[in-house]
Every structure is written in C-alpha cells, then in structure tokens.
Amino acid sequence: SGLLLRSRIGVRFADMEDLPASPSLQPSSQEGHGERTSSDPSAWMPNVLRVPQDCATVEEAIKRAKHGQTVHISAGEHSWNGRIDVDKVMHIEGERDPLNNAPLTVLIGRWKLCAPPPTKWDMNPNVTGTMRDIQCEADGGYCCQITGVHWEMTNARFTCKGGTAVFVRDGTVAFDGCWLGGSKDTRMCNNGLVVCNEARVYLNKTAMRNCKAGIYLRESGVLIMVESELHRVAIAFGCMLPNNCEMEVAKTRMHDVEEVWSENSRPEKLLQQGNYDVYGTPIHLHGDADGSHTFQTQDLMSTAH
C-alpha cells in the first residue's frame, strides 16, 4: 500500500521531472528532518498532536493545538470545506517520500495563517510558525493567506486552480525548497505569490510554476529570491506601487516565461545577479527608466567588492 500511495501522489509532481537540468530545489537544510517519515512521530518529537491518531481531522487538530505545539498529519489526502484559520503559532508537518523528498501528505482546502504578529526583530521558535512536508491544494480564491506573522515553509507545495496560490500581508515569510503556483493538469492560477503592505518574503530554492503572473508586489512589499525557478509563467514580476517596492533576484532560472515585467512597472530598488534561462544564457531583469516611474537599478556583481 505504501508503494501505491507513493505512486499515486508522485503523479502530482511528475511535471517537475520533465525539465532540463536545473539547480537542486531541495531545501537548503534538512536539519530537524531526521526520520520523520515514520508513522509514529511521537518517537522523535514530544508534544505532538497526530492526525488521525489523536485527532480525526486536520480542523480538529488545529483547534486543539496549543501555542508552539506540533501537528503531525499522516500521509494521504485530507480535505475540508472552506478555510482553516490558524490563530496560534504552531508547527504543521506532514510526511515525505524518503526517495525523492516529495510530500506524501496532501491537504485539500484553504488556509489563513493569522496569529498575532511578533516584533520585527523576534525570530525565535516561539513566535515563528512552520509548515513542512505538505502539499496544499485549493480550487480558487487563494490556497494560503498569511497576515502579519512570521512563518517558515520547508518542502511545501501550495497550488491553486485559479486565483492566488499564496497571499502575504505584512509579516515575514520564508520558503525553502517549496513549489508555488498552479497544477499541470488544471488551468493556471492567476498569481503564484502576492506580497502586500510591508511584508517581506524570502524564496530559496523555490519553484514558481504554471502562473499567469508569477510574483506581484503591492504597497511596500519586499521580495528576495535566490537559486529559484520561474517556469510556465506568462508574466514573471509586477508592481502596483513601484516606488515603494524592493526586489532582489539572484541565481534564478527562467524557463517558458513570456514577459519579465507587467507593463512598465518596476520596483524602486531592484538588485540582480546571475539569473539565466534554460540554456544558461544570462538574463538581465532591468532596463531603462520608462518615463512614468523612477527606480534604481543595480547589479549585485558591481557592488560585491
């Protein structure tokens, strides 16, 4: 039964294997993973609520979990109607395939992560929530909305059949070895990632795929994207208020991207280094001032010394 489950869920990620060679999108650190594919997480982590062993559903586990507690969700599909609101800092973890690292825990439904925000300088485990080894899916609207909190996502997938995969307003969110966007066997999502207000989003070894618009910055959003990938994206980047946004993109591969920018919008601060296409040809994201917006362009290579 384990092989059947692995085979069935593996189909969801088949399109990640049909690309030309690219940098590894595995999480940069496996610290804390250990043998977390075990069906009994209590052997390696105390204070865990397990689904379905301790709680019948994901909704029940999230409601019962205390601040800082871990919710471990077993392999397989788990679904709910509407949205689950997470108003406490917690650690939500699934199970992964030990051979290819793909999440075996599939969560069908929408999320809103809305715990009270910590101070801007406080990034200790007690105020930072985590999601790890899960595949989240939604039909429309958004898959995951994050508001005013700190979260770290590792080896997580957020896909949406329409609307926005991930929406971040304020707070700080880091994605490591993740996948955001639409599904290959359904229509593309409208946006892979929307960054609003004073949100700061870090993408490391993360893929943005199957999107009409990859990443959209609003208000004073900040994006830092390193060693990641944009694939099957109509428009890579866009800004609503260019003069207030900041973007840094480095060592990122762009493949099957129709347009780099939405119209003439550019962020005020745009830093880039070592971005390339599927053939390894360097890509420069910025151009000349467009006459409508003022923005600064700077190549990280020229400021490295």
mmCIF file of C-alpha atoms in Angstrom:
data_model
loop_
_atom_site.group_PDB
_atom_site.id
_atom_site.type_symbol
_atom_site.label_atom_id
_atom_site.label_comp_id
_atom_site.label_asym_id
_atom_site.label_seq_id
_atom_site.Cartn_x
_atom_site.Cartn_y
_atom_site.Cartn_z
ATOM 1 C CA SER A 1 0.000 0.000 0.000
ATOM 2 C CA GLY A 2 2.937 2.329 0.642
ATOM 3 C CA LEU A 3 4.156 1.897 -2.938
ATOM 4 C CA LEU A 4 0.672 2.586 -4.314
ATOM 5 C CA LEU A 5 0.350 5.750 -2.240
ATOM 6 C CA ARG A 6 3.788 6.916 -3.291
ATOM 7 C CA SER A 7 2.998 6.218 -6.949
ATOM 8 C CA ARG A 8 -0.381 7.980 -6.870
ATOM 9 C CA ILE A 9 0.854 11.123 -5.165
ATOM 10 C CA GLY A 10 4.021 11.112 -7.234
ATOM 11 C CA VAL A 11 1.924 11.863 -10.327
ATOM 12 C CA ARG A 12 1.216 15.319 -8.894
ATOM 13 C CA PHE A 13 4.894 16.172 -9.200
ATOM 14 C CA ALA A 14 5.614 14.417 -12.486
ATOM 15 C CA ASP A 15 5.952 17.719 -14.326
ATOM 16 C CA MET A 16 8.842 18.672 -12.060
ATOM 17 C CA GLU A 17 10.881 15.896 -13.652
ATOM 18 C CA ASP A 18 10.370 16.786 -17.337
ATOM 19 C CA LEU A 19 12.516 19.923 -17.272
ATOM 20 C CA PRO A 20 16.075 20.413 -18.474
ATOM 21 C CA ALA A 21 18.714 20.255 -15.774
ATOM 22 C CA SER A 22 18.356 22.967 -13.160
ATOM 23 C CA PRO A 23 19.786 23.729 -9.728
ATOM 24 C CA SER A 24 18.534 21.463 -6.999
ATOM 25 C CA LEU A 25 15.316 22.786 -5.492
ATOM 26 C CA GLN A 26 15.681 20.623 -2.407
ATOM 27 C CA PRO A 27 15.602 22.548 0.868
ATOM 28 C CA SER A 28 18.984 24.022 1.687
ATOM 29 C CA SER A 29 18.932 22.366 5.091
ATOM 30 C CA GLN A 30 17.402 19.108 6.261
ATOM 31 C CA GLU A 31 18.061 19.959 9.884
ATOM 32 C CA GLY A 32 15.318 18.592 12.048
ATOM 33 C CA HIS A 33 14.057 16.114 9.451
ATOM 34 C CA GLY A 34 15.698 13.035 10.912
ATOM 35 C CA GLU A 35 13.472 10.038 10.202
ATOM 36 C CA ARG A 36 10.218 11.977 10.031
ATOM 37 C CA THR A 37 8.735 9.578 7.522
ATOM 38 C CA SER A 38 7.877 7.332 10.450
ATOM 39 C CA SER A 39 4.171 6.728 11.003
ATOM 40 C CA ASP A 40 4.732 7.347 14.724
ATOM 41 C CA PRO A 41 6.181 10.857 15.161
ATOM 42 C CA SER A 42 5.978 10.572 18.951
ATOM 43 C CA ALA A 43 9.188 8.554 18.699
ATOM 44 C CA TRP A 44 11.164 11.604 17.565
ATOM 45 C CA MET A 45 9.184 14.589 18.852
ATOM 46 C CA PRO A 46 7.246 15.121 22.084
ATOM 47 C CA ASN A 47 4.142 17.264 22.459
ATOM 48 C CA VAL A 48 2.664 16.227 19.100
ATOM 49 C CA LEU A 49 -0.967 16.057 18.018
ATOM 50 C CA ARG A 50 -1.327 13.398 15.325
ATOM 51 C CA VAL A 51 -3.918 13.180 12.567
ATOM 52 C CA PRO A 52 -5.773 10.822 12.534
ATOM 53 C CA GLN A 53 -4.368 9.033 15.622
ATOM 54 C CA ASP A 54 -5.093 11.794 18.171
ATOM 55 C CA CYS A 55 -7.498 13.959 16.161
ATOM 56 C CA ALA A 56 -9.804 12.650 13.454
ATOM 57 C CA THR A 57 -9.405 15.686 11.181
ATOM 58 C CA VAL A 58 -6.960 18.472 10.432
ATOM 59 C CA GLU A 59 -9.533 21.034 11.584
ATOM 60 C CA GLU A 60 -9.873 19.360 14.975
ATOM 61 C CA ALA A 61 -6.099 19.196 15.447
ATOM 62 C CA ILE A 62 -5.602 22.884 14.628
ATOM 63 C CA LYS A 63 -8.332 23.876 17.103
ATOM 64 C CA ARG A 64 -6.921 21.685 19.877
ATOM 65 C CA ALA A 65 -3.266 22.607 19.370
ATOM 66 C CA LYS A 66 -1.712 24.980 21.873
ATOM 67 C CA HIS A 67 0.723 27.787 21.139
ATOM 68 C CA GLY A 68 4.021 26.290 19.936
ATOM 69 C CA GLN A 69 2.660 22.754 19.583
ATOM 70 C CA THR A 70 3.271 20.466 16.607
ATOM 71 C CA VAL A 71 0.504 18.976 14.467
ATOM 72 C CA HIS A 72 1.676 15.929 12.515
ATOM 73 C CA ILE A 73 -0.571 14.857 9.627
ATOM 74 C CA SER A 74 -0.192 11.360 8.225
ATOM 75 C CA ALA A 75 0.377 10.550 4.559
ATOM 76 C CA GLY A 76 -2.641 10.575 2.247
ATOM 77 C CA GLU A 77 -5.370 13.056 1.337
ATOM 78 C CA HIS A 78 -7.089 15.196 3.972
ATOM 79 C CA SER A 79 -9.792 17.675 2.927
ATOM 80 C CA TRP A 80 -12.193 20.204 4.430
ATOM 81 C CA ASN A 81 -14.763 22.729 3.258
ATOM 82 C CA GLY A 82 -13.934 26.417 3.310
ATOM 83 C CA ARG A 83 -10.945 27.719 5.263
ATOM 84 C CA ILE A 84 -8.942 26.772 8.339
ATOM 85 C CA ASP A 85 -7.841 29.776 10.418
ATOM 86 C CA VAL A 86 -4.606 29.314 12.356
ATOM 87 C CA ASP A 87 -4.601 31.985 15.070
ATOM 88 C CA LYS A 88 -1.726 30.495 17.104
ATOM 89 C CA VAL A 89 1.926 29.945 16.329
ATOM 90 C CA MET A 90 2.350 26.221 15.678
ATOM 91 C CA HIS A 91 4.270 23.694 13.613
ATOM 92 C CA ILE A 92 2.323 21.822 10.933
ATOM 93 C CA GLU A 93 4.134 18.837 9.460
ATOM 94 C CA GLY A 94 3.364 16.036 7.062
ATOM 95 C CA GLU A 95 5.280 13.030 5.786
ATOM 96 C CA ARG A 96 7.622 12.856 2.818
ATOM 97 C CA ASP A 97 8.899 10.240 0.413
ATOM 98 C CA PRO A 98 12.417 9.281 1.546
ATOM 99 C CA LEU A 99 13.446 8.629 -2.076
ATOM 100 C CA ASN A 100 12.538 11.926 -3.775
ATOM 101 C CA ASN A 101 11.551 14.132 -0.819
ATOM 102 C CA ALA A 102 8.062 14.763 -2.280
ATOM 103 C CA PRO A 103 5.369 15.399 0.340
ATOM 104 C CA LEU A 104 3.078 12.423 0.902
ATOM 105 C CA THR A 105 0.599 14.485 2.922
ATOM 106 C CA VAL A 106 -1.961 16.180 0.648
ATOM 107 C CA LEU A 107 -4.206 18.860 2.188
ATOM 108 C CA ILE A 108 -7.187 19.989 0.094
ATOM 109 C CA GLY A 109 -8.675 23.228 1.392
ATOM 110 C CA ARG A 110 -7.718 26.842 2.121
ATOM 111 C CA TRP A 111 -5.539 28.248 4.916
ATOM 112 C CA LYS A 112 -5.403 31.582 6.732
ATOM 113 C CA LEU A 113 -2.369 31.990 8.993
ATOM 114 C CA CYS A 114 -3.250 34.899 11.258
ATOM 115 C CA ALA A 115 -1.518 34.518 14.628
ATOM 116 C CA PRO A 116 -0.759 37.809 16.435
ATOM 117 C CA PRO A 117 2.369 39.395 14.938
ATOM 118 C CA PRO A 118 5.635 39.357 16.926
ATOM 119 C CA THR A 119 8.079 42.234 17.000
ATOM 120 C CA LYS A 120 10.052 42.761 13.799
ATOM 121 C CA TRP A 121 13.289 41.568 15.442
ATOM 122 C CA ASP A 122 11.920 38.478 17.164
ATOM 123 C CA MET A 123 12.525 35.329 15.103
ATOM 124 C CA ASN A 124 12.800 32.632 17.769
ATOM 125 C CA PRO A 125 10.871 29.332 17.508
ATOM 126 C CA ASN A 126 8.227 30.525 19.959
ATOM 127 C CA VAL A 127 6.990 33.232 17.578
ATOM 128 C CA THR A 128 7.680 31.615 14.193
ATOM 129 C CA GLY A 129 5.277 29.049 12.790
ATOM 130 C CA THR A 130 6.395 26.335 10.381
ATOM 131 C CA MET A 131 4.910 24.162 7.650
ATOM 132 C CA ARG A 132 6.908 21.206 6.366
ATOM 133 C CA ASP A 133 6.447 18.260 4.023
ATOM 134 C CA ILE A 134 2.894 19.084 2.907
ATOM 135 C CA GLN A 135 1.086 19.562 -0.401
ATOM 136 C CA CYS A 136 -1.712 22.166 -0.108
ATOM 137 C CA GLU A 137 -4.352 22.498 -2.824
ATOM 138 C CA ALA A 138 -7.314 24.843 -3.356
ATOM 139 C CA ASP A 139 -9.873 25.296 -6.129
ATOM 140 C CA GLY A 140 -9.959 29.106 -6.202
ATOM 141 C CA GLY A 141 -9.572 32.346 -4.293
ATOM 142 C CA TYR A 142 -6.277 31.560 -2.625
ATOM 143 C CA CYS A 143 -4.604 28.474 -1.219
ATOM 144 C CA CYS A 144 -2.822 30.149 1.697
ATOM 145 C CA GLN A 145 -3.250 33.667 3.120
ATOM 146 C CA ILE A 146 -0.631 34.847 5.634
ATOM 147 C CA THR A 147 -1.313 38.001 7.626
ATOM 148 C CA GLY A 148 1.107 39.797 9.955
ATOM 149 C CA VAL A 149 3.011 36.776 11.241
ATOM 150 C CA HIS A 150 6.365 35.019 10.821
ATOM 151 C CA TRP A 151 6.293 31.640 9.061
ATOM 152 C CA GLU A 152 8.916 29.301 7.638
ATOM 153 C CA MET A 153 7.848 26.887 4.887
ATOM 154 C CA THR A 154 10.101 23.935 4.039
ATOM 155 C CA ASN A 155 9.471 21.360 1.309
ATOM 156 C CA ALA A 156 5.878 22.563 0.987
ATOM 157 C CA ARG A 157 3.666 22.908 -2.117
ATOM 158 C CA PHE A 158 0.897 25.491 -2.475
ATOM 159 C CA THR A 159 -1.211 25.127 -5.616
ATOM 160 C CA CYS A 160 -4.423 26.789 -6.743
ATOM 161 C CA LYS A 161 -6.637 26.031 -9.753
ATOM 162 C CA GLY A 162 -7.466 29.733 -10.035
ATOM 163 C CA GLY A 163 -6.861 32.865 -8.009
ATOM 164 C CA THR A 164 -3.672 33.182 -5.937
ATOM 165 C CA ALA A 165 -1.540 30.367 -4.536
ATOM 166 C CA VAL A 166 -0.021 32.384 -1.649
ATOM 167 C CA PHE A 167 -1.038 35.847 -0.419
ATOM 168 C CA VAL A 168 1.186 37.558 2.197
ATOM 169 C CA ARG A 169 0.204 40.762 4.006
ATOM 170 C CA ASP A 170 2.778 42.168 6.449
ATOM 171 C CA GLY A 171 4.924 39.794 8.497
ATOM 172 C CA THR A 172 7.925 37.809 7.267
ATOM 173 C CA VAL A 173 7.662 34.507 5.399
ATOM 174 C CA ALA A 174 10.485 32.258 4.176
ATOM 175 C CA PHE A 175 10.060 29.481 1.595
ATOM 176 C CA ASP A 176 12.834 26.885 1.317
ATOM 177 C CA GLY A 177 12.600 24.112 -1.270
ATOM 178 C CA CYS A 178 8.936 24.880 -1.990
ATOM 179 C CA TRP A 179 6.619 24.994 -5.022
ATOM 180 C CA LEU A 180 4.019 27.734 -5.576
ATOM 181 C CA GLY A 181 1.571 28.113 -8.455
ATOM 182 C CA GLY A 182 -0.948 26.119 -10.451
ATOM 183 C CA SER A 183 -1.302 22.432 -11.288
ATOM 184 C CA LYS A 184 -0.207 20.924 -14.583
ATOM 185 C CA ASP A 185 -3.488 19.082 -15.196
ATOM 186 C CA THR A 186 -5.716 22.105 -14.462
ATOM 187 C CA ARG A 187 -5.863 25.744 -15.516
ATOM 188 C CA MET A 188 -3.080 28.072 -14.434
ATOM 189 C CA CYS A 189 -3.511 30.124 -11.273
ATOM 190 C CA ASN A 190 -3.758 33.913 -11.637
ATOM 191 C CA ASN A 191 -0.871 34.684 -9.265
ATOM 192 C CA GLY A 192 1.740 32.453 -7.729
ATOM 193 C CA LEU A 193 2.626 34.924 -4.964
ATOM 194 C CA VAL A 194 1.244 38.330 -3.934
ATOM 195 C CA VAL A 195 3.262 40.410 -1.427
ATOM 196 C CA CYS A 196 1.327 43.265 0.243
ATOM 197 C CA ASN A 197 1.872 46.164 2.621
ATOM 198 C CA GLU A 198 5.186 45.783 4.480
ATOM 199 C CA ALA A 199 5.519 42.028 4.009
ATOM 200 C CA ARG A 200 8.969 40.529 3.457
ATOM 201 C CA VAL A 201 9.146 37.256 1.540
ATOM 202 C CA TYR A 202 12.254 35.116 1.037
ATOM 203 C CA LEU A 203 12.320 32.429 -1.663
ATOM 204 C CA ASN A 204 15.230 29.988 -1.570
ATOM 205 C CA LYS A 205 15.445 27.020 -3.941
ATOM 206 C CA THR A 206 11.747 27.510 -4.642
ATOM 207 C CA ALA A 207 9.827 26.977 -7.902
ATOM 208 C CA MET A 208 7.076 29.259 -9.225
ATOM 209 C CA ARG A 209 5.155 27.338 -11.909
ATOM 210 C CA ASN A 210 2.000 27.396 -14.014
ATOM 211 C CA CYS A 211 1.001 31.012 -13.311
ATOM 212 C CA LYS A 212 -0.458 33.850 -15.356
ATOM 213 C CA ALA A 213 1.510 36.218 -13.111
ATOM 214 C CA GLY A 214 4.347 34.822 -11.048
ATOM 215 C CA ILE A 215 5.068 37.380 -8.306
ATOM 216 C CA TYR A 216 3.140 40.601 -7.726
ATOM 217 C CA LEU A 217 4.314 43.282 -5.275
ATOM 218 C CA ARG A 218 1.926 45.808 -3.728
ATOM 219 C CA GLU A 219 2.419 48.786 -1.421
ATOM 220 C CA SER A 220 5.854 48.384 0.252
ATOM 221 C CA GLY A 221 6.436 44.681 -0.299
ATOM 222 C CA VAL A 222 9.951 43.235 -0.280
ATOM 223 C CA LEU A 223 10.985 40.115 -2.211
ATOM 224 C CA ILE A 224 14.317 38.272 -2.032
ATOM 225 C CA MET A 225 14.556 35.332 -4.451
ATOM 226 C CA VAL A 226 17.705 33.168 -4.591
ATOM 227 C CA GLU A 227 18.571 29.977 -6.504
ATOM 228 C CA SER A 228 14.947 29.521 -7.501
ATOM 229 C CA GLU A 229 12.971 28.990 -10.707
ATOM 230 C CA LEU A 230 10.148 30.529 -12.751
ATOM 231 C CA HIS A 231 8.624 28.037 -15.193
ATOM 232 C CA ARG A 232 5.484 28.208 -17.370
ATOM 233 C CA VAL A 233 4.747 31.777 -16.291
ATOM 234 C CA ALA A 234 3.094 34.369 -18.551
ATOM 235 C CA ILE A 235 4.401 37.418 -16.628
ATOM 236 C CA ALA A 236 7.221 36.952 -14.130
ATOM 237 C CA PHE A 237 7.001 40.135 -11.998
ATOM 238 C CA GLY A 238 4.708 43.093 -11.405
ATOM 239 C CA CYS A 239 4.386 46.067 -9.017
ATOM 240 C CA MET A 240 1.319 48.095 -8.067
ATOM 241 C CA LEU A 241 3.273 50.952 -6.422
ATOM 242 C CA PRO A 242 6.747 50.592 -7.961
ATOM 243 C CA ASN A 243 8.381 53.393 -5.980
ATOM 244 C CA ASN A 244 7.755 51.639 -2.677
ATOM 245 C CA CYS A 245 8.720 48.049 -3.510
ATOM 246 C CA GLU A 246 12.075 46.298 -3.264
ATOM 247 C CA MET A 247 13.238 43.213 -5.112
ATOM 248 C CA GLU A 248 16.406 41.139 -5.162
ATOM 249 C CA VAL A 249 16.674 38.206 -7.574
ATOM 250 C CA ALA A 250 19.847 36.111 -7.782
ATOM 251 C CA LYS A 251 20.871 32.838 -9.448
ATOM 252 C CA THR A 252 17.307 32.182 -10.589
ATOM 253 C CA ARG A 253 16.370 30.263 -13.741
ATOM 254 C CA MET A 254 13.559 31.470 -16.014
ATOM 255 C CA HIS A 255 12.062 28.960 -18.447
ATOM 256 C CA ASP A 256 8.987 29.358 -20.664
ATOM 257 C CA VAL A 257 8.351 32.907 -19.405
ATOM 258 C CA GLU A 258 6.532 35.188 -21.880
ATOM 259 C CA GLU A 259 7.176 38.582 -20.258
ATOM 260 C CA VAL A 260 9.525 39.583 -17.445
ATOM 261 C CA TRP A 261 7.507 42.625 -16.296
ATOM 262 C CA SER A 262 3.871 43.614 -16.150
ATOM 263 C CA GLU A 263 3.738 46.672 -18.437
ATOM 264 C CA ASN A 264 6.271 49.297 -17.272
ATOM 265 C CA SER A 265 6.178 48.679 -13.539
ATOM 266 C CA ARG A 266 9.496 48.266 -11.746
ATOM 267 C CA PRO A 267 10.354 48.251 -8.036
ATOM 268 C CA GLU A 268 12.209 51.234 -6.605
ATOM 269 C CA LYS A 269 15.151 49.046 -5.616
ATOM 270 C CA LEU A 270 15.995 46.217 -7.966
ATOM 271 C CA LEU A 271 19.124 44.151 -7.414
ATOM 272 C CA GLN A 272 20.064 41.192 -9.572
ATOM 273 C CA GLN A 273 22.880 38.749 -10.066
ATOM 274 C CA GLY A 274 23.479 35.630 -12.115
ATOM 275 C CA ASN A 275 19.959 34.988 -13.454
ATOM 276 C CA TYR A 276 19.714 32.814 -16.575
ATOM 277 C CA ASP A 277 17.427 30.988 -18.999
ATOM 278 C CA VAL A 278 17.077 27.267 -19.662
ATOM 279 C CA TYR A 279 20.148 27.349 -21.924
ATOM 280 C CA GLY A 280 22.317 29.069 -19.331
ATOM 281 C CA THR A 281 22.217 32.427 -21.132
ATOM 282 C CA PRO A 282 22.359 35.359 -18.668
ATOM 283 C CA ILE A 283 19.120 37.308 -18.174
ATOM 284 C CA HIS A 284 19.096 40.956 -17.065
ATOM 285 C CA LEU A 285 15.819 41.832 -15.409
ATOM 286 C CA HIS A 286 16.034 45.612 -15.575
ATOM 287 C CA GLY A 287 16.060 48.095 -18.439
ATOM 288 C CA ASP A 288 15.972 51.872 -18.776
ATOM 289 C CA ALA A 289 13.697 54.249 -16.870
ATOM 290 C CA ASP A 290 10.295 54.246 -18.531
ATOM 291 C CA GLY A 291 9.420 57.913 -18.007
ATOM 292 C CA SER A 292 6.490 57.136 -15.727
ATOM 293 C CA HIS A 293 8.282 55.684 -12.725
ATOM 294 C CA THR A 294 11.586 56.419 -11.029
ATOM 295 C CA PHE A 295 13.514 53.401 -9.887
ATOM 296 C CA GLN A 296 17.066 52.399 -9.110
ATOM 297 C CA THR A 297 18.751 49.504 -10.852
ATOM 298 C CA GLN A 298 21.864 47.886 -9.540
ATOM 299 C CA ASP A 299 23.702 44.703 -10.350
ATOM 300 C CA LEU A 300 24.981 42.863 -7.293
ATOM 301 C CA MET A 301 28.162 41.960 -9.146
ATOM 302 C CA SER A 302 29.139 45.638 -9.281
ATOM 303 C CA THR A 303 28.675 46.063 -5.527
ATOM 304 C CA ALA A 304 30.271 42.839 -4.373
ATOM 305 C CA HIS A 305 33.602 44.445 -3.537
#
